[in-house]
Amino acid sequence: ALCAEALQEGCSEPARHQLAKALAAEEPADQALNIGTDEAAQVVAHFCRHHGADTRTSRTMIDVLLLLQPPPSPADLWLCLAALIRRFAPVALLSGAGHALVALCRLFESLLLFHDPEIALLLKRAGVGAEMFCVPWLCTAHATGMADLLTVLHVWDRWLDGGEPLDPVFLGLARLNLCRDELLLCGPVPELAQ
């Protein structure tokens, strides 16, 4: 179900066939990119070259999509990645993503201050800005730092069914809420920033 919607809105069958041919002709990914040498690495390299996306971010999301059963074809993998990034991590495609990420992190801090002022102030006293944990979450639609990648697939599936563009921000609030007790026990110590 996760890729079905992405594929429906992705492209026509002839265009998908052309994409498959382009991916098959793709040279092996450059070892310097550090994204592997498998077929998925070729998808990442082609996608990043086409969209100007970050290779590490894209590979993180592809690794989650590889858990789908049955495994998607390279062209379908590419289309799923494009759909997910466009809807839930568009900042990963911006050339000047820094300013957009800073604005999203400020929004996150404001929402955290509203929803949980105690944690917001604790993080502020510890010198932990939202950039430290939000940037990876926002650039990968939460594929980063989630212990169970199948959970990420379920979240993405729900988001594609009826999600909103700010869902990644609110999931971030929920993730902090899950470790709220541990954060409070830790207190505003410098180690929290690590």
PDB file of C-alpha atoms in Angstrom:
ATOM      1  CA  ALA A   1       0.000   0.000   0.000  1.00  0.00           C
ATOM      2  CA  LEU A   2       2.894   2.353   0.731  1.00  0.00           C
ATOM      3  CA  CYS A   3       4.168   2.490  -2.843  1.00  0.00           C
ATOM      4  CA  ALA A   4       0.796   1.953  -4.544  1.00  0.00           C
ATOM      5  CA  GLU A   5      -0.289   5.586  -4.173  1.00  0.00           C
ATOM      6  CA  ALA A   6       3.174   6.863  -5.019  1.00  0.00           C
ATOM      7  CA  LEU A   7       3.232   4.745  -8.154  1.00  0.00           C
ATOM      8  CA  GLN A   8      -0.268   5.778  -9.211  1.00  0.00           C
ATOM      9  CA  GLU A   9       0.622   9.437  -9.088  1.00  0.00           C
ATOM     10  CA  GLY A  10       4.236   8.793 -10.144  1.00  0.00           C
ATOM     11  CA  CYS A  11       4.143   8.308 -13.902  1.00  0.00           C
ATOM     12  CA  SER A  12       2.670   6.393 -16.795  1.00  0.00           C
ATOM     13  CA  GLU A  13       3.788   2.893 -17.735  1.00  0.00           C
ATOM     14  CA  PRO A  14       5.901   4.098 -20.698  1.00  0.00           C
ATOM     15  CA  ALA A  15       7.584   6.687 -18.482  1.00  0.00           C
ATOM     16  CA  ARG A  16       8.212   4.034 -15.793  1.00  0.00           C
ATOM     17  CA  HIS A  17       9.731   1.781 -18.485  1.00  0.00           C
ATOM     18  CA  GLN A  18      11.986   4.650 -19.619  1.00  0.00           C
ATOM     19  CA  LEU A  19      13.035   5.263 -16.002  1.00  0.00           C
ATOM     20  CA  ALA A  20      13.822   1.551 -15.598  1.00  0.00           C
ATOM     21  CA  LYS A  21      16.028   1.715 -18.703  1.00  0.00           C
ATOM     22  CA  ALA A  22      17.821   4.805 -17.380  1.00  0.00           C
ATOM     23  CA  LEU A  23      18.436   3.097 -14.036  1.00  0.00           C
ATOM     24  CA  ALA A  24      19.721  -0.056 -15.752  1.00  0.00           C
ATOM     25  CA  ALA A  25      22.165   2.095 -17.723  1.00  0.00           C
ATOM     26  CA  GLU A  26      23.283   3.919 -14.578  1.00  0.00           C
ATOM     27  CA  GLU A  27      26.952   3.477 -13.829  1.00  0.00           C
ATOM     28  CA  PRO A  28      27.818   1.922 -10.478  1.00  0.00           C
ATOM     29  CA  ALA A  29      27.662   4.455  -7.688  1.00  0.00           C
ATOM     30  CA  ASP A  30      30.917   6.241  -6.948  1.00  0.00           C
ATOM     31  CA  GLN A  31      32.609   4.630  -3.928  1.00  0.00           C
ATOM     32  CA  ALA A  32      33.356   8.119  -2.567  1.00  0.00           C
ATOM     33  CA  LEU A  33      29.618   8.677  -2.051  1.00  0.00           C
ATOM     34  CA  ASN A  34      29.662   5.945   0.601  1.00  0.00           C
ATOM     35  CA  ILE A  35      26.187   4.649  -0.355  1.00  0.00           C
ATOM     36  CA  GLY A  36      27.146   1.128  -1.365  1.00  0.00           C
ATOM     37  CA  THR A  37      27.436  -0.552  -4.730  1.00  0.00           C
ATOM     38  CA  ASP A  38      24.168  -2.477  -4.931  1.00  0.00           C
ATOM     39  CA  GLU A  39      21.257  -1.777  -7.242  1.00  0.00           C
ATOM     40  CA  ALA A  40      19.736   0.512  -4.611  1.00  0.00           C
ATOM     41  CA  ALA A  41      22.916   2.615  -4.644  1.00  0.00           C
ATOM     42  CA  GLN A  42      22.415   3.141  -8.370  1.00  0.00           C
ATOM     43  CA  VAL A  43      18.845   4.278  -7.670  1.00  0.00           C
ATOM     44  CA  VAL A  44      20.148   6.715  -5.048  1.00  0.00           C
ATOM     45  CA  ALA A  45      22.889   8.044  -7.332  1.00  0.00           C
ATOM     46  CA  HIS A  46      20.444   8.577 -10.211  1.00  0.00           C
ATOM     47  CA  PHE A  47      17.810  10.151  -7.954  1.00  0.00           C
ATOM     48  CA  CYS A  48      20.326  12.525  -6.359  1.00  0.00           C
ATOM     49  CA  ARG A  49      21.774  13.522  -9.696  1.00  0.00           C
ATOM     50  CA  HIS A  50      18.273  14.155 -11.053  1.00  0.00           C
ATOM     51  CA  HIS A  51      16.936  16.050  -8.010  1.00  0.00           C
ATOM     52  CA  GLY A  52      20.090  17.438  -6.413  1.00  0.00           C
ATOM     53  CA  ALA A  53      19.263  15.560  -3.217  1.00  0.00           C
ATOM     54  CA  ASP A  54      21.734  14.466  -0.550  1.00  0.00           C
ATOM     55  CA  THR A  55      23.000  10.919  -1.129  1.00  0.00           C
ATOM     56  CA  ARG A  56      23.174   9.920   2.525  1.00  0.00           C
ATOM     57  CA  THR A  57      19.647  11.147   3.245  1.00  0.00           C
ATOM     58  CA  SER A  58      18.276   9.407   0.156  1.00  0.00           C
ATOM     59  CA  ARG A  59      20.093   6.161   0.974  1.00  0.00           C
ATOM     60  CA  THR A  60      18.606   6.189   4.482  1.00  0.00           C
ATOM     61  CA  MET A  61      15.108   6.405   3.038  1.00  0.00           C
ATOM     62  CA  ILE A  62      15.830   3.792   0.339  1.00  0.00           C
ATOM     63  CA  ASP A  63      17.024   1.349   3.006  1.00  0.00           C
ATOM     64  CA  VAL A  64      13.617   1.594   4.668  1.00  0.00           C
ATOM     65  CA  LEU A  65      11.804   1.158   1.339  1.00  0.00           C
ATOM     66  CA  LEU A  66      13.852  -1.988   0.681  1.00  0.00           C
ATOM     67  CA  LEU A  67      11.907  -3.649   3.517  1.00  0.00           C
ATOM     68  CA  LEU A  68       8.751  -3.597   1.413  1.00  0.00           C
ATOM     69  CA  GLN A  69       7.392  -6.978   0.361  1.00  0.00           C
ATOM     70  CA  PRO A  70       7.506  -7.844  -2.442  1.00  0.00           C
ATOM     71  CA  PRO A  71      10.645  -5.779  -3.023  1.00  0.00           C
ATOM     72  CA  PRO A  72       9.986  -2.899  -5.406  1.00  0.00           C
ATOM     73  CA  SER A  73      11.734  -2.736  -8.760  1.00  0.00           C
ATOM     74  CA  PRO A  74      14.445  -0.060  -9.063  1.00  0.00           C
ATOM     75  CA  ALA A  75      12.067   2.215 -10.991  1.00  0.00           C
ATOM     76  CA  ASP A  76       9.335   1.772  -8.373  1.00  0.00           C
ATOM     77  CA  LEU A  77      11.889   2.380  -5.621  1.00  0.00           C
ATOM     78  CA  TRP A  78      12.877   5.638  -7.329  1.00  0.00           C
ATOM     79  CA  LEU A  79       9.225   6.715  -7.669  1.00  0.00           C
ATOM     80  CA  CYS A  80       8.415   5.850  -4.040  1.00  0.00           C
ATOM     81  CA  LEU A  81      11.430   7.828  -2.838  1.00  0.00           C
ATOM     82  CA  ALA A  82      10.393  10.808  -4.978  1.00  0.00           C
ATOM     83  CA  ALA A  83       6.835  10.729  -3.635  1.00  0.00           C
ATOM     84  CA  LEU A  84       7.920  10.457   0.004  1.00  0.00           C
ATOM     85  CA  ILE A  85      10.499  13.214  -0.204  1.00  0.00           C
ATOM     86  CA  ARG A  86       8.157  15.542  -2.103  1.00  0.00           C
ATOM     87  CA  ARG A  87       5.412  15.173   0.500  1.00  0.00           C
ATOM     88  CA  PHE A  88       7.195  14.711   3.814  1.00  0.00           C
ATOM     89  CA  ALA A  89      10.836  15.778   3.448  1.00  0.00           C
ATOM     90  CA  PRO A  90      10.815  18.417   0.696  1.00  0.00           C
ATOM     91  CA  VAL A  91      13.527  20.350   2.472  1.00  0.00           C
ATOM     92  CA  ALA A  92      15.925  17.571   1.405  1.00  0.00           C
ATOM     93  CA  LEU A  93      15.489  18.742  -2.203  1.00  0.00           C
ATOM     94  CA  LEU A  94      16.113  22.444  -1.603  1.00  0.00           C
ATOM     95  CA  SER A  95      19.443  23.855  -2.709  1.00  0.00           C
ATOM     96  CA  GLY A  96      19.387  26.378   0.143  1.00  0.00           C
ATOM     97  CA  ALA A  97      17.949  23.930   2.649  1.00  0.00           C
ATOM     98  CA  GLY A  98      19.799  25.495   5.573  1.00  0.00           C
ATOM     99  CA  HIS A  99      17.456  28.458   5.929  1.00  0.00           C
ATOM    100  CA  ALA A 100      14.351  26.295   5.566  1.00  0.00           C
ATOM    101  CA  LEU A 101      15.664  23.804   8.134  1.00  0.00           C
ATOM    102  CA  VAL A 102      16.440  26.575  10.606  1.00  0.00           C
ATOM    103  CA  ALA A 103      12.897  27.914  10.179  1.00  0.00           C
ATOM    104  CA  LEU A 104      11.411  24.430  10.692  1.00  0.00           C
ATOM    105  CA  CYS A 105      13.569  23.919  13.782  1.00  0.00           C
ATOM    106  CA  ARG A 106      12.373  27.268  15.204  1.00  0.00           C
ATOM    107  CA  LEU A 107       8.792  26.151  14.516  1.00  0.00           C
ATOM    108  CA  PHE A 108       9.521  22.866  16.292  1.00  0.00           C
ATOM    109  CA  GLU A 109      10.956  24.713  19.307  1.00  0.00           C
ATOM    110  CA  SER A 110       7.878  26.970  19.461  1.00  0.00           C
ATOM    111  CA  LEU A 111       5.535  23.990  19.293  1.00  0.00           C
ATOM    112  CA  LEU A 112       7.557  22.164  21.931  1.00  0.00           C
ATOM    113  CA  LEU A 113       7.436  25.233  24.185  1.00  0.00           C
ATOM    114  CA  PHE A 114       3.648  25.294  23.781  1.00  0.00           C
ATOM    115  CA  HIS A 115       3.081  21.541  24.242  1.00  0.00           C
ATOM    116  CA  ASP A 116       5.784  20.748  26.804  1.00  0.00           C
ATOM    117  CA  PRO A 117       7.419  23.858  28.267  1.00  0.00           C
ATOM    118  CA  GLU A 118       9.320  21.809  30.838  1.00  0.00           C
ATOM    119  CA  ILE A 119      11.195  19.811  28.174  1.00  0.00           C
ATOM    120  CA  ALA A 120      11.635  22.886  25.970  1.00  0.00           C
ATOM    121  CA  LEU A 121      13.296  24.798  28.801  1.00  0.00           C
ATOM    122  CA  LEU A 122      15.364  21.779  29.847  1.00  0.00           C
ATOM    123  CA  LEU A 123      16.780  21.462  26.334  1.00  0.00           C
ATOM    124  CA  LYS A 124      17.414  25.204  26.160  1.00  0.00           C
ATOM    125  CA  ARG A 125      19.295  25.185  29.508  1.00  0.00           C
ATOM    126  CA  ALA A 126      21.359  22.224  28.295  1.00  0.00           C
ATOM    127  CA  GLY A 127      22.254  24.098  25.106  1.00  0.00           C
ATOM    128  CA  VAL A 128      20.510  21.555  22.883  1.00  0.00           C
ATOM    129  CA  GLY A 129      18.970  23.288  19.900  1.00  0.00           C
ATOM    130  CA  ALA A 130      16.317  21.565  17.850  1.00  0.00           C
ATOM    131  CA  GLU A 131      18.786  21.394  14.950  1.00  0.00           C
ATOM    132  CA  MET A 132      20.633  18.614  16.770  1.00  0.00           C
ATOM    133  CA  PHE A 133      17.757  16.154  16.494  1.00  0.00           C
ATOM    134  CA  CYS A 134      15.226  17.709  14.098  1.00  0.00           C
ATOM    135  CA  VAL A 135      17.403  18.042  11.008  1.00  0.00           C
ATOM    136  CA  PRO A 136      17.901  14.281  10.513  1.00  0.00           C
ATOM    137  CA  TRP A 137      14.226  13.650  11.260  1.00  0.00           C
ATOM    138  CA  LEU A 138      13.012  16.301   8.826  1.00  0.00           C
ATOM    139  CA  CYS A 139      15.413  15.364   6.026  1.00  0.00           C
ATOM    140  CA  THR A 140      14.530  11.653   6.150  1.00  0.00           C
ATOM    141  CA  ALA A 141      10.873  11.788   7.244  1.00  0.00           C
ATOM    142  CA  HIS A 142      11.994  10.122  10.502  1.00  0.00           C
ATOM    143  CA  ALA A 143      13.893   7.227   8.924  1.00  0.00           C
ATOM    144  CA  THR A 144      16.882   8.341  11.009  1.00  0.00           C
ATOM    145  CA  GLY A 145      17.131   7.240  14.605  1.00  0.00           C
ATOM    146  CA  MET A 146      14.111   4.957  14.611  1.00  0.00           C
ATOM    147  CA  ALA A 147      15.027   1.586  16.118  1.00  0.00           C
ATOM    148  CA  ASP A 148      12.483  -0.405  14.111  1.00  0.00           C
ATOM    149  CA  LEU A 149      12.494   0.464  10.409  1.00  0.00           C
ATOM    150  CA  LEU A 150       9.236  -1.437   9.880  1.00  0.00           C
ATOM    151  CA  THR A 151       7.642   1.155  12.141  1.00  0.00           C
ATOM    152  CA  VAL A 152       8.909   3.820   9.746  1.00  0.00           C
ATOM    153  CA  LEU A 153       7.180   2.003   6.878  1.00  0.00           C
ATOM    154  CA  HIS A 154       3.914   1.948   8.833  1.00  0.00           C
ATOM    155  CA  VAL A 155       4.209   5.667   9.621  1.00  0.00           C
ATOM    156  CA  TRP A 156       4.890   6.517   5.982  1.00  0.00           C
ATOM    157  CA  ASP A 157       1.980   4.348   4.887  1.00  0.00           C
ATOM    158  CA  ARG A 158      -0.377   6.242   7.212  1.00  0.00           C
ATOM    159  CA  TRP A 159       1.010   9.573   6.074  1.00  0.00           C
ATOM    160  CA  LEU A 160       0.488   8.698   2.423  1.00  0.00           C
ATOM    161  CA  ASP A 161      -3.088   7.657   3.178  1.00  0.00           C
ATOM    162  CA  GLY A 162      -4.031  10.965   4.759  1.00  0.00           C
ATOM    163  CA  GLY A 163      -1.021  12.775   6.107  1.00  0.00           C
ATOM    164  CA  GLU A 164      -0.310  16.462   6.265  1.00  0.00           C
ATOM    165  CA  PRO A 165       2.959  18.238   5.388  1.00  0.00           C
ATOM    166  CA  LEU A 166       3.665  19.064   9.040  1.00  0.00           C
ATOM    167  CA  ASP A 167       3.260  15.453  10.213  1.00  0.00           C
ATOM    168  CA  PRO A 168       7.062  15.022  10.505  1.00  0.00           C
ATOM    169  CA  VAL A 169       7.184  17.975  12.915  1.00  0.00           C
ATOM    170  CA  PHE A 170       4.413  16.555  15.093  1.00  0.00           C
ATOM    171  CA  LEU A 171       5.951  13.078  15.053  1.00  0.00           C
ATOM    172  CA  GLY A 172       9.104  14.733  16.375  1.00  0.00           C
ATOM    173  CA  LEU A 173       7.106  16.130  19.294  1.00  0.00           C
ATOM    174  CA  ALA A 174       5.713  12.656  19.949  1.00  0.00           C
ATOM    175  CA  ARG A 175       9.207  11.131  19.857  1.00  0.00           C
ATOM    176  CA  LEU A 176      10.425  13.603  22.471  1.00  0.00           C
ATOM    177  CA  ASN A 177       7.356  12.871  24.548  1.00  0.00           C
ATOM    178  CA  LEU A 178       8.240   9.158  24.501  1.00  0.00           C
ATOM    179  CA  CYS A 179      11.593   9.857  26.143  1.00  0.00           C
ATOM    180  CA  ARG A 180      10.314  12.691  28.348  1.00  0.00           C
ATOM    181  CA  ASP A 181      10.957  10.896  31.650  1.00  0.00           C
ATOM    182  CA  GLU A 182      14.535  10.042  30.685  1.00  0.00           C
ATOM    183  CA  LEU A 183      15.194  13.628  29.619  1.00  0.00           C
ATOM    184  CA  LEU A 184      13.857  14.955  32.918  1.00  0.00           C
ATOM    185  CA  LEU A 185      16.001  12.479  34.878  1.00  0.00           C
ATOM    186  CA  CYS A 186      19.053  13.552  32.922  1.00  0.00           C
ATOM    187  CA  GLY A 187      18.466  17.232  33.587  1.00  0.00           C
ATOM    188  CA  PRO A 188      20.204  20.126  31.809  1.00  0.00           C
ATOM    189  CA  VAL A 189      23.683  18.633  31.936  1.00  0.00           C
ATOM    190  CA  PRO A 190      26.230  19.299  29.171  1.00  0.00           C
ATOM    191  CA  GLU A 191      26.225  15.577  28.262  1.00  0.00           C
ATOM    192  CA  LEU A 192      22.646  15.964  27.017  1.00  0.00           C
ATOM    193  CA  ALA A 193      24.000  17.937  24.080  1.00  0.00           C
ATOM    194  CA  GLN A 194      26.009  14.910  23.034  1.00  0.00           C
TER     195      GLN A 194
END
